[in-house]
Amino acid sequence: MRLMISWCSCLVIFCLLQASHRTSGVAYNITPSEPLFPNQTLVSSGNIFELGFFTLSGSENQYIGIRYKNLTPSKIVWVANREQPLPYTDRSAKLTIGSDGNLKLMDGQENIVWSTNVSSRSNYTLAVLLDSGNFVLQDGIYGEIWGSFEDPTDTLLPTMKIGVNVRTGVKKFLISWRSDSDPFPGSFSTGMTSETPPQAFTWNGLTPYWRGGQWDKSKFIGIATMDQSYSSGFTVQQDTQKGTTYYSVNRYDIFLYMFISPGGSLTIMYWDDGARAWLMDWAAPNNTCEIYGTCGPFGVCNSLNSPICRCIDGFVPKSNEEWNSLNWTRGCEREMELNCQKNTSTSTSTNVKKDAFWQMSQMKLPDSGNYISDIGDEEECESWCRSNCSCLAYSYVSTIGCMVWSKDLIDLQEFPTAGEDLFVRVAHVKAGGSRHKAVIISLSTIAGIIFFAVFVFVLCKWRANKTGNAWQKQLKQDDSLELTLYSFDSILLATNKFSTTSKLGQGGFGSVYKGKLKDGKEVAVKRLSSTSAQGVEEFKNEIILISKLQHRNLVKLVGYCIEGEEKILLYEYLSNKSLDTFLFGWSFLFIYLSQINYFSIMYFLP
């Protein structure tokens, strides 16, 4: 009896709590007996998302939608009745579960405005909002029988999938709002293609507006910012047996969403806790080159160039007038017919030149390629394309394989970094001419560099000789100087190019080497350091004074050399004494004769 009373008490408390939730405007599920009214919201268990009736600013319509609960400004991520809004004055509308187990949005006159329209074999169904943002309908037999993730509007949430099932024909695409205040389906849609490899697209109606390029199992290679270090959590799942290709994002560490705007911008937003705001992570297109086919067939777009469009080498604009007026949509055409396409009697001759392939690097690969599954390397890919005249270009991407193109090359873009190599078939003559032009440019550049280097060398040599000649001229002007002037080459020969084996020692003013002149005379060669502060006048005085002074301990000066920056003195070599003792072991005595002139005498004391 006590147990029964206790159980009944708990039931009463539970019912009161449920009633309290309904009264306060918060619900955690929708049942056939507990619908959702305009003054209530359905909240996920973790209070991350909420579903309810909403009216946009400046609008007179009312919708059922889902948004992040506690993040302001809030973003509506899903709308149930975007094509059939309720008047905002209808306060008797409700979202309920009908007798057939389907979710139904009813207006005040009990008319069905929107319904899930699924089959259920259960007598009881329940609708809940998950923390993933998925609004699901569950029954007691199959579990989840419908979810809002299966019917996306303009926004992709983590774990949600968009794509196509080619077997059933079902497409799950993001479709933009008509305007910021009207969730009615707009002109732009975003989804995946079912080709191999799959590509991400945004369409304006049925016309391609933006293309993300081929999926290489880790990234879309047509998006330059998706480099090798890219790790967004976005992934593509392709099951060829089931005929499905889906694109999703698996990130649980941050709040984020991707949506297609009314203007066609595909944007990824993430929540920054520090800024307490939604920040943009990425958007496309973000420049003119990213708009599909800006430069037309066989045209290449580079946003860093001016103008941004150019033709592939071997191609010319279809209309120079339009091209010059910056209208590039008609693109380019071949300047010369391909050799493999020429229908002449000599076409089978071995003398006929073959087509070549022009390499283009750092490229966004063109649209409408074909994947050749049974080719394992780049050489095979090239061979296949070369042997098929219909093959206009090929590319081998290690993470994809061999791709070839037999249609017009459209939506080509040149990246400053990243990108892939594309090889375009061109006539042999044009390819050769282009290579010849490249060779000429390269050789001209190299020749210019060599000429400049020679010019600088000759100039430096001339300036050095000019300086040396000036010093020699100053010394020769002194009639009292009677010493032999030696060439620098003769001193190099005498000292074995100043080899370490000839070196006698080193002091503050330079190094001393033992040398042997052509006449067999042995000399000590004092090579003044280039860092020596001794100028021409001091050097001249040293030569004059040492050559005239006589002393038993003074080494006799026999010659000198001045060439360029070189200042060299040649002394007699004394075999009975070490020259380093004479030159480095003694102190220098400087005698300043201020009464006559300022000059110095270098004298060696024992």
Coordinates of C-alpha atoms in Angstrom, one line a residue:
M1 CA 0.0 0.0 0.0
R2 CA 2.8 2.4 0.9
L3 CA 4.6 1.5 -2.4
M4 CA 1.4 2.3 -4.3
I5 CA 1.0 5.6 -2.6
S6 CA 4.6 6.5 -3.2
W7 CA 4.3 5.6 -6.9
C8 CA 1.1 7.7 -7.2
S9 CA 2.9 10.6 -5.5
C10 CA 5.7 10.4 -8.1
L11 CA 3.3 10.3 -10.9
V12 CA 1.5 13.4 -9.7
I13 CA 4.8 15.2 -9.3
F14 CA 5.9 14.2 -12.8
C15 CA 2.6 15.4 -14.3
L16 CA 2.9 18.7 -12.4
L17 CA 6.5 19.1 -13.8
Q18 CA 5.2 18.4 -17.3
A19 CA 2.4 20.9 -16.8
S20 CA 4.9 23.4 -15.4
H21 CA 7.1 23.0 -18.5
R22 CA 4.1 23.5 -20.8
T23 CA 3.0 26.5 -18.8
S24 CA 6.4 28.1 -18.8
G25 CA 6.7 27.7 -22.6
V26 CA 9.3 24.8 -22.6
A27 CA 8.6 21.3 -23.9
Y28 CA 10.9 18.4 -24.4
N29 CA 8.8 16.3 -26.7
I30 CA 5.6 16.4 -28.9
T31 CA 3.0 13.7 -28.6
P32 CA -0.5 13.2 -30.0
S33 CA -1.9 14.6 -26.8
E34 CA 0.7 17.3 -26.2
P35 CA 1.1 19.5 -29.3
L36 CA 3.4 22.6 -29.5
F37 CA 1.7 26.1 -29.5
P38 CA 3.0 29.5 -30.6
N39 CA 3.9 30.4 -26.9
Q40 CA 6.0 27.3 -26.4
T41 CA 9.4 26.0 -27.6
L42 CA 10.7 22.5 -27.9
V43 CA 14.2 22.3 -26.4
S44 CA 16.9 19.7 -26.9
S45 CA 18.1 17.8 -23.8
G46 CA 21.3 19.7 -23.5
N47 CA 19.7 23.1 -24.1
I48 CA 21.7 23.6 -27.4
F49 CA 18.8 23.9 -29.9
E50 CA 15.2 25.0 -29.7
L51 CA 12.3 24.6 -32.0
G52 CA 9.3 26.9 -32.1
F53 CA 7.1 29.4 -33.9
F54 CA 8.9 32.6 -35.1
T55 CA 8.3 35.7 -37.2
L56 CA 11.0 37.6 -39.0
S57 CA 11.5 41.3 -38.7
G58 CA 9.4 43.2 -41.2
S59 CA 7.4 40.0 -42.0
E60 CA 3.7 39.3 -41.4
N61 CA 4.2 35.5 -41.6
Q62 CA 4.8 32.9 -39.0
Y63 CA 7.0 29.8 -39.3
I64 CA 8.1 26.7 -37.4
G65 CA 11.9 26.6 -37.2
I66 CA 15.0 25.5 -35.3
R67 CA 17.8 27.8 -34.0
Y68 CA 20.7 27.7 -31.5
K69 CA 19.1 28.3 -28.1
N70 CA 21.6 30.5 -26.2
L71 CA 23.7 32.0 -28.9
T72 CA 22.9 35.6 -29.9
P73 CA 22.4 36.6 -32.6
S74 CA 20.5 33.4 -33.3
K75 CA 20.6 31.7 -36.6
I76 CA 17.5 29.9 -38.0
V77 CA 19.0 26.6 -39.2
W78 CA 15.8 24.9 -40.4
V79 CA 12.3 25.9 -41.4
A80 CA 9.4 23.5 -41.7
N81 CA 6.8 25.5 -43.6
R82 CA 9.1 27.8 -45.7
E83 CA 6.7 27.5 -48.7
Q84 CA 3.5 27.8 -46.7
P85 CA 3.8 30.4 -43.9
L86 CA 1.1 31.0 -41.4
P87 CA -0.2 34.5 -40.7
Y88 CA 1.5 35.8 -37.6
T89 CA -1.9 36.7 -36.1
D90 CA -2.8 33.0 -35.9
R91 CA -2.2 32.2 -32.3
S92 CA -4.3 29.0 -32.4
A93 CA -1.9 27.2 -34.8
K94 CA -0.1 24.1 -33.4
L95 CA 2.4 21.5 -34.3
T96 CA 1.0 18.1 -33.4
I97 CA 1.1 14.4 -34.2
G98 CA -1.9 13.1 -36.2
S99 CA -3.7 9.8 -35.9
D100 CA -1.5 8.4 -38.7
G101 CA 1.6 9.1 -36.7
N102 CA 2.8 12.1 -38.8
L103 CA 3.9 15.5 -37.6
K104 CA 1.4 18.1 -38.8
L105 CA 1.4 21.8 -38.6
M106 CA -2.2 23.0 -38.3
D107 CA -3.6 26.5 -38.6
G108 CA -6.4 27.8 -36.3
Q109 CA -9.0 26.3 -38.6
E110 CA -7.4 22.8 -38.3
N111 CA -6.1 22.9 -41.9
I112 CA -2.9 21.0 -42.5
V113 CA -0.2 23.5 -43.5
W114 CA 2.8 21.1 -43.4
S115 CA 3.3 17.4 -42.7
T116 CA 6.1 14.8 -42.6
N117 CA 4.1 12.4 -44.8
V118 CA 5.8 9.2 -43.7
S119 CA 4.3 5.7 -43.0
S120 CA 4.3 4.3 -39.5
R121 CA 3.1 0.9 -38.3
S122 CA 3.1 2.0 -34.7
N123 CA 0.1 3.3 -32.8
Y124 CA 2.2 5.8 -31.0
T125 CA 4.9 8.2 -32.3
L126 CA 6.9 10.9 -30.5
A127 CA 8.8 13.9 -31.7
V128 CA 12.0 15.2 -30.0
L129 CA 14.7 17.7 -30.8
L130 CA 18.3 16.2 -30.5
D131 CA 21.4 18.1 -29.4
S132 CA 22.7 17.8 -32.9
G133 CA 19.8 20.0 -34.1
N134 CA 18.0 17.1 -35.8
F135 CA 14.2 17.2 -35.2
V136 CA 13.2 13.6 -35.3
L137 CA 9.9 11.6 -35.3
Q138 CA 10.2 8.2 -33.6
D139 CA 7.9 5.2 -33.3
G140 CA 8.0 2.1 -31.1
I141 CA 8.9 -0.3 -33.9
Y142 CA 11.5 1.4 -36.2
G143 CA 12.8 4.1 -33.9
E144 CA 13.5 7.2 -36.0
I145 CA 11.2 7.3 -39.0
W146 CA 11.8 10.9 -40.1
G147 CA 14.3 13.6 -39.3
S148 CA 14.7 17.3 -40.3
F149 CA 18.3 16.4 -41.5
E150 CA 16.6 14.4 -44.3
D151 CA 14.8 17.6 -45.4
P152 CA 17.4 20.4 -45.2
T153 CA 16.7 24.0 -46.0
D154 CA 19.6 26.5 -46.3
T155 CA 21.9 25.3 -43.5
L156 CA 24.3 22.4 -43.0
L157 CA 25.0 21.3 -39.3
P158 CA 27.6 18.9 -38.1
T159 CA 26.7 15.2 -38.8
M160 CA 24.1 16.4 -41.4
K161 CA 24.5 15.2 -44.9
I162 CA 23.8 16.7 -48.3
G163 CA 24.2 15.0 -51.6
V164 CA 22.4 12.8 -54.1
N165 CA 21.2 9.2 -54.5
V166 CA 21.3 8.4 -58.2
R167 CA 19.2 5.2 -57.7
T168 CA 16.3 6.8 -56.0
G169 CA 16.7 10.2 -57.6
V170 CA 16.6 11.9 -54.2
K171 CA 18.7 15.1 -53.9
K172 CA 19.4 16.7 -50.6
F173 CA 20.7 20.1 -51.4
L174 CA 20.9 23.4 -49.4
I175 CA 18.5 25.9 -51.0
S176 CA 18.9 29.6 -50.1
W177 CA 16.2 31.8 -48.7
R178 CA 14.6 34.3 -51.1
S179 CA 15.8 37.1 -49.0
D180 CA 17.0 37.7 -45.4
S181 CA 13.4 38.2 -44.3
D182 CA 11.8 35.5 -46.4
P183 CA 12.7 31.8 -46.1
F184 CA 10.9 30.9 -49.2
P185 CA 13.2 28.9 -51.5
G186 CA 15.5 31.2 -53.4
S187 CA 17.6 31.0 -56.6
F188 CA 20.7 29.4 -55.2
S189 CA 21.4 25.8 -54.2
T190 CA 24.4 23.9 -53.0
G191 CA 25.1 20.2 -53.3
M192 CA 27.3 17.3 -54.5
T193 CA 27.6 15.7 -57.9
S194 CA 27.6 11.9 -58.2
E195 CA 30.5 11.7 -60.7
T196 CA 33.9 10.2 -59.8
P197 CA 35.5 12.0 -58.2
P198 CA 32.6 14.0 -56.8
Q199 CA 32.5 17.8 -56.8
A200 CA 30.8 20.5 -54.7
F201 CA 28.7 23.0 -56.6
T202 CA 26.6 26.0 -56.1
W203 CA 24.0 26.6 -58.8
N204 CA 22.0 29.7 -59.7
G205 CA 18.8 27.9 -60.9
L206 CA 20.2 25.3 -63.2
T207 CA 23.4 27.2 -64.1
P208 CA 26.7 26.5 -62.2
Y209 CA 27.7 29.5 -60.1
W210 CA 30.6 28.1 -58.1
R211 CA 32.6 24.9 -58.1
G212 CA 34.8 23.5 -55.4
G213 CA 36.6 21.1 -57.6
Q214 CA 37.3 17.4 -57.3
W215 CA 37.3 15.7 -54.0
D216 CA 40.7 13.9 -53.4
K217 CA 39.6 11.9 -50.3
S218 CA 40.7 14.7 -48.0
K219 CA 39.8 18.1 -49.6
F220 CA 38.4 19.8 -52.6
I221 CA 41.4 20.5 -54.8
G222 CA 39.5 23.5 -56.4
I223 CA 39.6 25.4 -53.2
A224 CA 43.0 27.0 -52.8
T225 CA 42.7 27.4 -49.0
M226 CA 42.3 23.7 -48.6
D227 CA 46.0 22.8 -48.6
Q228 CA 47.7 19.7 -47.2
S229 CA 47.3 21.0 -43.6
Y230 CA 43.6 21.5 -44.0
S231 CA 41.6 19.7 -41.3
S232 CA 38.1 21.1 -41.1
G233 CA 36.3 17.9 -40.4
F234 CA 34.4 18.0 -43.7
T235 CA 34.2 14.7 -45.5
V236 CA 32.7 13.1 -48.6
Q237 CA 31.2 9.6 -48.5
Q238 CA 30.6 8.0 -51.9
D239 CA 29.1 4.5 -52.2
T240 CA 29.0 3.5 -55.9
Q241 CA 27.0 0.3 -55.1
K242 CA 24.2 2.2 -53.4
G243 CA 24.6 5.1 -55.8
T244 CA 25.0 7.7 -53.0
T245 CA 27.3 10.6 -52.6
Y246 CA 27.1 12.7 -49.4
Y247 CA 29.0 15.6 -48.0
S248 CA 29.1 16.2 -44.2
V249 CA 31.1 17.8 -41.4
N250 CA 32.0 16.0 -38.3
R251 CA 33.1 18.6 -35.8
Y252 CA 31.9 18.5 -32.2
D253 CA 34.5 20.8 -30.5
I254 CA 32.9 24.0 -31.7
F255 CA 29.5 25.4 -32.8
L256 CA 29.4 25.9 -36.5
Y257 CA 27.2 25.8 -39.5
M258 CA 27.4 26.3 -43.3
F259 CA 24.7 28.0 -45.2
I260 CA 24.0 29.3 -48.7
S261 CA 23.0 33.0 -48.6
P262 CA 20.2 34.6 -50.7
G263 CA 23.0 36.1 -52.9
G264 CA 24.7 32.7 -53.5
S265 CA 27.6 32.9 -51.0
L266 CA 28.4 29.6 -49.4
T267 CA 29.7 30.5 -45.9
I268 CA 31.0 28.7 -42.9
M269 CA 30.4 30.4 -39.6
Y270 CA 31.7 29.4 -36.1
W271 CA 30.9 30.6 -32.6
D272 CA 33.8 32.4 -30.8
D273 CA 33.3 32.3 -27.0
G274 CA 35.7 35.1 -26.4
A275 CA 34.0 37.5 -28.8
R276 CA 30.6 36.1 -28.0
A277 CA 29.7 36.3 -31.7
W278 CA 29.5 34.3 -34.9
L279 CA 32.6 34.7 -37.0
M280 CA 33.1 33.8 -40.6
D281 CA 35.6 31.1 -41.3
W282 CA 35.3 30.8 -45.1
A283 CA 33.1 31.9 -47.9
A284 CA 32.9 31.2 -51.7
P285 CA 33.0 32.7 -54.1
N286 CA 35.2 35.5 -52.7
N287 CA 36.5 36.9 -55.9
T288 CA 35.5 37.1 -59.6
C289 CA 37.8 34.2 -60.6
E290 CA 35.8 31.9 -58.3
I291 CA 32.6 32.5 -60.2
Y292 CA 32.1 29.6 -62.5
G293 CA 33.5 30.0 -66.1
T294 CA 34.5 33.7 -65.7
C295 CA 37.0 33.4 -68.5
G296 CA 35.0 31.1 -70.7
P297 CA 36.2 27.9 -72.5
F298 CA 40.0 27.5 -72.6
G299 CA 40.4 30.7 -70.6
V300 CA 42.4 30.9 -67.4
C301 CA 41.6 33.2 -64.5
N302 CA 44.1 34.6 -62.1
S303 CA 42.8 37.2 -59.6
L304 CA 46.3 38.6 -59.1
N305 CA 46.7 39.6 -62.8
S306 CA 45.3 42.5 -64.7
P307 CA 43.2 41.7 -66.6
I308 CA 42.3 38.6 -64.8
C309 CA 41.7 36.5 -67.9
R310 CA 44.1 35.1 -70.5
C311 CA 43.9 32.3 -73.0
I312 CA 45.8 29.0 -72.7
D313 CA 49.0 29.0 -74.7
G314 CA 48.1 27.9 -78.2
F315 CA 44.7 29.6 -78.0
V316 CA 43.4 33.1 -78.9
P317 CA 40.2 35.0 -77.9
K318 CA 37.1 34.1 -79.9
S319 CA 36.3 37.8 -80.1
N320 CA 39.1 40.3 -79.6
E321 CA 36.5 43.1 -79.4
E322 CA 34.7 41.4 -76.5
W323 CA 37.9 40.3 -74.9
N324 CA 39.3 43.9 -74.9
S325 CA 36.1 45.2 -73.4
L326 CA 36.6 42.7 -70.5
N327 CA 33.8 40.4 -71.6
W328 CA 35.4 37.0 -71.5
T329 CA 32.4 34.7 -71.4
R330 CA 32.9 33.4 -75.0
G331 CA 36.4 32.3 -74.1
C332 CA 39.2 31.2 -76.4
E333 CA 39.7 28.9 -79.4
R334 CA 42.7 27.1 -80.9
E335 CA 45.1 29.1 -82.8
M336 CA 46.2 26.0 -84.8
E337 CA 44.4 22.8 -85.5
L338 CA 45.6 19.7 -83.8
N339 CA 47.8 17.4 -85.9
C340 CA 45.8 14.4 -84.9
Q341 CA 42.6 16.0 -86.2
K342 CA 44.0 16.9 -89.6
N343 CA 42.3 14.7 -92.3
T344 CA 45.0 14.6 -95.0
S345 CA 46.6 11.9 -97.1
T346 CA 49.8 12.4 -95.2
S347 CA 48.2 12.1 -91.7
T348 CA 49.5 8.5 -91.3
S349 CA 53.0 9.4 -92.4
T350 CA 55.8 9.1 -89.9
N351 CA 56.9 12.6 -91.0
V352 CA 53.8 14.3 -89.6
K353 CA 54.5 16.1 -86.4
K354 CA 52.7 14.9 -83.4
D355 CA 50.8 16.9 -80.9
A356 CA 52.4 18.0 -77.7
F357 CA 51.1 18.6 -74.2
W358 CA 51.5 22.0 -72.6
Q359 CA 52.1 21.9 -68.8
M360 CA 50.1 24.3 -66.6
S361 CA 51.0 24.3 -62.9
Q362 CA 49.1 25.4 -59.8
M363 CA 45.8 25.0 -61.5
K364 CA 42.2 24.5 -60.5
L365 CA 41.4 21.6 -62.7
P366 CA 38.6 22.2 -65.2
D367 CA 35.0 20.8 -65.0
S368 CA 33.6 17.8 -66.9
G369 CA 36.5 15.5 -66.5
N370 CA 36.4 11.7 -66.9
Y371 CA 38.1 9.4 -64.4
I372 CA 40.0 6.5 -65.8
S373 CA 40.0 3.9 -63.1
D374 CA 42.4 1.3 -64.5
I375 CA 45.4 3.6 -64.9
G376 CA 47.9 3.4 -62.1
D377 CA 50.5 6.2 -62.8
E378 CA 51.2 9.4 -64.6
E379 CA 53.0 7.8 -67.6
E380 CA 50.1 5.6 -68.3
C381 CA 47.7 8.5 -68.0
E382 CA 49.8 10.5 -70.5
S383 CA 50.0 7.6 -72.9
W384 CA 46.3 7.0 -72.8
C385 CA 45.6 10.7 -73.6
R386 CA 48.2 10.8 -76.3
S387 CA 46.8 7.8 -78.1
N388 CA 43.2 9.2 -78.0
C389 CA 42.8 12.3 -80.2
S390 CA 39.6 13.2 -78.4
C391 CA 41.6 13.7 -75.2
L392 CA 42.2 17.4 -75.0
A393 CA 43.9 17.4 -71.6
Y394 CA 44.9 15.1 -68.7
S395 CA 46.0 15.4 -65.1
Y396 CA 47.2 12.8 -62.7
V397 CA 46.6 13.5 -59.0
S398 CA 48.1 10.9 -56.7
T399 CA 45.2 10.9 -54.3
I400 CA 42.6 10.6 -57.1
G401 CA 44.3 9.0 -60.2
C402 CA 44.0 9.7 -63.9
M403 CA 41.5 12.3 -65.2
V404 CA 41.1 13.3 -68.8
W405 CA 39.0 15.9 -70.6
S406 CA 37.3 15.6 -74.0
K407 CA 35.1 18.7 -73.8
D408 CA 35.9 22.4 -73.7
L409 CA 38.1 23.2 -70.7
I410 CA 35.9 25.4 -68.5
D411 CA 36.3 27.1 -65.1
L412 CA 40.1 27.1 -65.2
Q413 CA 41.8 29.1 -62.4
E414 CA 45.5 29.7 -61.7
F415 CA 46.4 29.7 -58.0
P416 CA 49.4 31.6 -56.4
T417 CA 50.1 28.4 -54.3
A418 CA 48.8 24.8 -54.2
G419 CA 46.8 23.6 -57.2
E420 CA 47.5 20.7 -59.6
D421 CA 49.4 20.1 -62.9
L422 CA 47.3 20.1 -66.0
F423 CA 48.6 19.0 -69.4
V424 CA 46.8 20.5 -72.4
R425 CA 47.1 19.1 -75.9
V426 CA 48.4 21.6 -78.4
A427 CA 49.8 21.4 -82.0
H428 CA 53.4 20.4 -82.1
V429 CA 54.5 23.6 -83.9
K430 CA 52.9 25.8 -81.4
A431 CA 54.3 23.8 -78.5
G432 CA 57.8 23.9 -80.1
G433 CA 57.5 27.5 -80.8
S434 CA 56.5 28.2 -77.2
R435 CA 59.4 26.1 -75.9
H436 CA 61.7 27.9 -78.3
K437 CA 60.4 31.2 -77.0
A438 CA 60.9 30.1 -73.4
V439 CA 64.5 28.9 -74.2
I440 CA 65.3 32.3 -75.8
I441 CA 64.0 34.1 -72.8
S442 CA 66.0 31.9 -70.5
L443 CA 69.2 32.3 -72.5
S444 CA 68.7 36.0 -72.7
T445 CA 68.3 36.2 -69.0
I446 CA 71.4 34.1 -68.3
A447 CA 73.4 36.2 -70.8
G448 CA 72.3 39.4 -69.2
I449 CA 73.4 38.1 -65.7
I450 CA 76.8 37.0 -67.1
F451 CA 77.3 40.4 -68.8
F452 CA 76.4 42.3 -65.7
A453 CA 78.8 40.1 -63.6
V454 CA 81.7 40.7 -66.1
F455 CA 80.9 44.4 -66.1
V456 CA 81.0 44.7 -62.3
F457 CA 84.3 42.6 -62.3
V458 CA 86.0 44.8 -64.9
L459 CA 84.8 48.0 -63.2
C460 CA 86.2 46.9 -59.8
K461 CA 89.4 45.8 -61.4
W462 CA 89.7 49.2 -63.2
R463 CA 89.1 51.1 -60.0
A464 CA 91.6 49.0 -58.2
N465 CA 94.3 49.5 -60.9
K466 CA 93.5 53.2 -61.0
T467 CA 94.1 53.4 -57.2
G468 CA 97.3 51.4 -57.5
N469 CA 98.6 53.5 -60.4
A470 CA 97.9 56.6 -58.4
W471 CA 100.0 55.3 -55.5
Q472 CA 102.8 54.3 -57.9
K473 CA 102.7 57.8 -59.5
Q474 CA 103.0 59.4 -56.1
L475 CA 106.0 57.2 -55.2
K476 CA 107.7 57.7 -58.6
Q477 CA 107.5 61.5 -58.2
D478 CA 110.1 61.2 -55.4
D479 CA 113.5 61.2 -57.2
S480 CA 115.3 60.1 -54.0
L481 CA 113.5 56.7 -54.1
E482 CA 115.9 54.2 -55.8
L483 CA 114.1 50.8 -55.3
T484 CA 112.9 48.1 -57.6
L485 CA 109.2 48.0 -58.3
Y486 CA 108.0 44.4 -58.6
S487 CA 104.8 43.2 -60.1
F488 CA 102.2 41.5 -58.0
D489 CA 102.4 38.4 -60.3
S490 CA 106.1 38.1 -59.7
I491 CA 105.6 38.2 -56.0
L492 CA 102.9 35.5 -56.2
L493 CA 105.4 33.4 -58.1
A494 CA 108.1 34.1 -55.6
T495 CA 105.9 33.2 -52.5
N496 CA 104.1 30.3 -54.1
K497 CA 100.9 32.4 -54.0
F498 CA 101.5 33.3 -50.4
S499 CA 101.3 29.6 -49.3
T500 CA 101.3 28.7 -45.6
T501 CA 104.6 26.9 -46.1
S502 CA 106.2 30.2 -47.1
K503 CA 104.8 32.1 -44.2
L504 CA 107.3 33.3 -41.6
G505 CA 105.0 35.1 -39.2
Q506 CA 102.2 37.6 -38.7
G507 CA 102.0 41.0 -36.9
G508 CA 99.6 43.9 -36.5
F509 CA 100.4 45.4 -39.9
G510 CA 100.3 42.2 -41.9
S511 CA 102.1 38.9 -42.7
V512 CA 105.7 38.1 -43.7
Y513 CA 106.6 35.4 -46.2
K514 CA 109.8 33.9 -47.5
G515 CA 110.2 34.2 -51.3
K516 CA 112.6 33.6 -54.1
L517 CA 112.8 35.9 -57.0
K518 CA 113.5 34.9 -60.6
D519 CA 117.2 35.8 -60.3
G520 CA 117.5 33.3 -57.4
K521 CA 117.6 36.0 -54.7
E522 CA 115.9 35.1 -51.4
V523 CA 113.7 37.9 -49.9
A524 CA 111.3 38.4 -47.1
V525 CA 108.0 39.7 -48.3
K526 CA 106.0 41.9 -46.0
R527 CA 102.3 42.0 -47.2
L528 CA 100.5 44.8 -45.4
S529 CA 97.0 43.9 -44.2
S530 CA 94.0 45.4 -46.0
T531 CA 92.8 46.5 -42.6
S532 CA 95.9 48.5 -41.9
A533 CA 95.3 52.1 -41.3
Q534 CA 98.6 53.0 -43.1
G535 CA 97.9 55.4 -45.9
V536 CA 99.8 56.1 -49.1
E537 CA 101.8 58.9 -47.5
E538 CA 102.9 56.7 -44.5
F539 CA 103.7 53.9 -46.8
K540 CA 105.8 56.2 -48.9
N541 CA 107.7 57.6 -45.9
E542 CA 108.4 54.0 -44.7
I543 CA 109.9 53.1 -48.0
I544 CA 112.1 56.2 -48.2
L545 CA 113.4 56.1 -44.7
I546 CA 114.1 52.4 -44.5
S547 CA 115.9 52.4 -47.9
K548 CA 118.2 55.2 -46.7
L549 CA 118.9 54.2 -43.1
Q550 CA 121.9 52.0 -42.4
H551 CA 122.3 50.0 -39.2
R552 CA 123.7 46.7 -38.3
N553 CA 120.3 45.6 -36.9
L554 CA 118.2 47.1 -39.7
V555 CA 117.0 44.8 -42.4
K556 CA 117.7 46.2 -45.9
L557 CA 114.8 47.1 -48.1
V558 CA 115.3 45.8 -51.7
G559 CA 111.9 46.6 -53.4
Y560 CA 108.2 47.2 -53.2
C561 CA 104.9 46.4 -55.0
I562 CA 101.7 48.4 -55.4
E563 CA 98.8 47.0 -57.3
G564 CA 95.2 47.7 -56.6
E565 CA 94.8 47.4 -52.8
E566 CA 98.1 45.5 -52.4
K567 CA 101.0 47.3 -50.6
I568 CA 104.0 45.0 -50.3
L569 CA 107.6 45.5 -49.1
L570 CA 110.5 43.2 -50.0
Y571 CA 113.4 42.9 -47.5
E572 CA 116.7 41.0 -47.8
Y573 CA 116.4 37.6 -46.3
L574 CA 119.0 36.9 -43.5
S575 CA 119.7 33.2 -43.3
N576 CA 121.6 33.5 -40.0
K577 CA 118.7 35.1 -38.3
S578 CA 115.0 34.5 -38.2
L579 CA 113.2 37.2 -39.9
D580 CA 110.2 37.1 -37.5
T581 CA 112.7 38.0 -34.8
F582 CA 113.6 41.1 -36.8
L583 CA 110.1 42.1 -37.7
F584 CA 108.0 40.8 -34.8
G585 CA 110.3 40.1 -31.8
W586 CA 111.4 43.7 -31.4
S587 CA 109.5 46.8 -30.5
F588 CA 108.9 49.6 -32.9
L589 CA 110.5 52.9 -32.3
F590 CA 108.8 55.9 -33.8
I591 CA 110.8 59.0 -34.0
Y592 CA 108.8 62.1 -34.6
L593 CA 110.9 64.9 -36.0
S594 CA 108.5 67.8 -35.4
Q595 CA 111.2 70.3 -36.1
I596 CA 111.5 69.4 -39.7
N597 CA 108.3 67.6 -40.9
Y598 CA 105.9 65.1 -39.6
F599 CA 107.3 61.7 -40.7
S600 CA 108.1 58.5 -39.0
I601 CA 111.1 56.2 -38.9
M602 CA 110.5 52.5 -38.3
Y603 CA 113.6 51.3 -36.4
F604 CA 114.2 47.8 -35.0
L605 CA 116.0 47.5 -31.7
P606 CA 117.9 44.4 -30.7

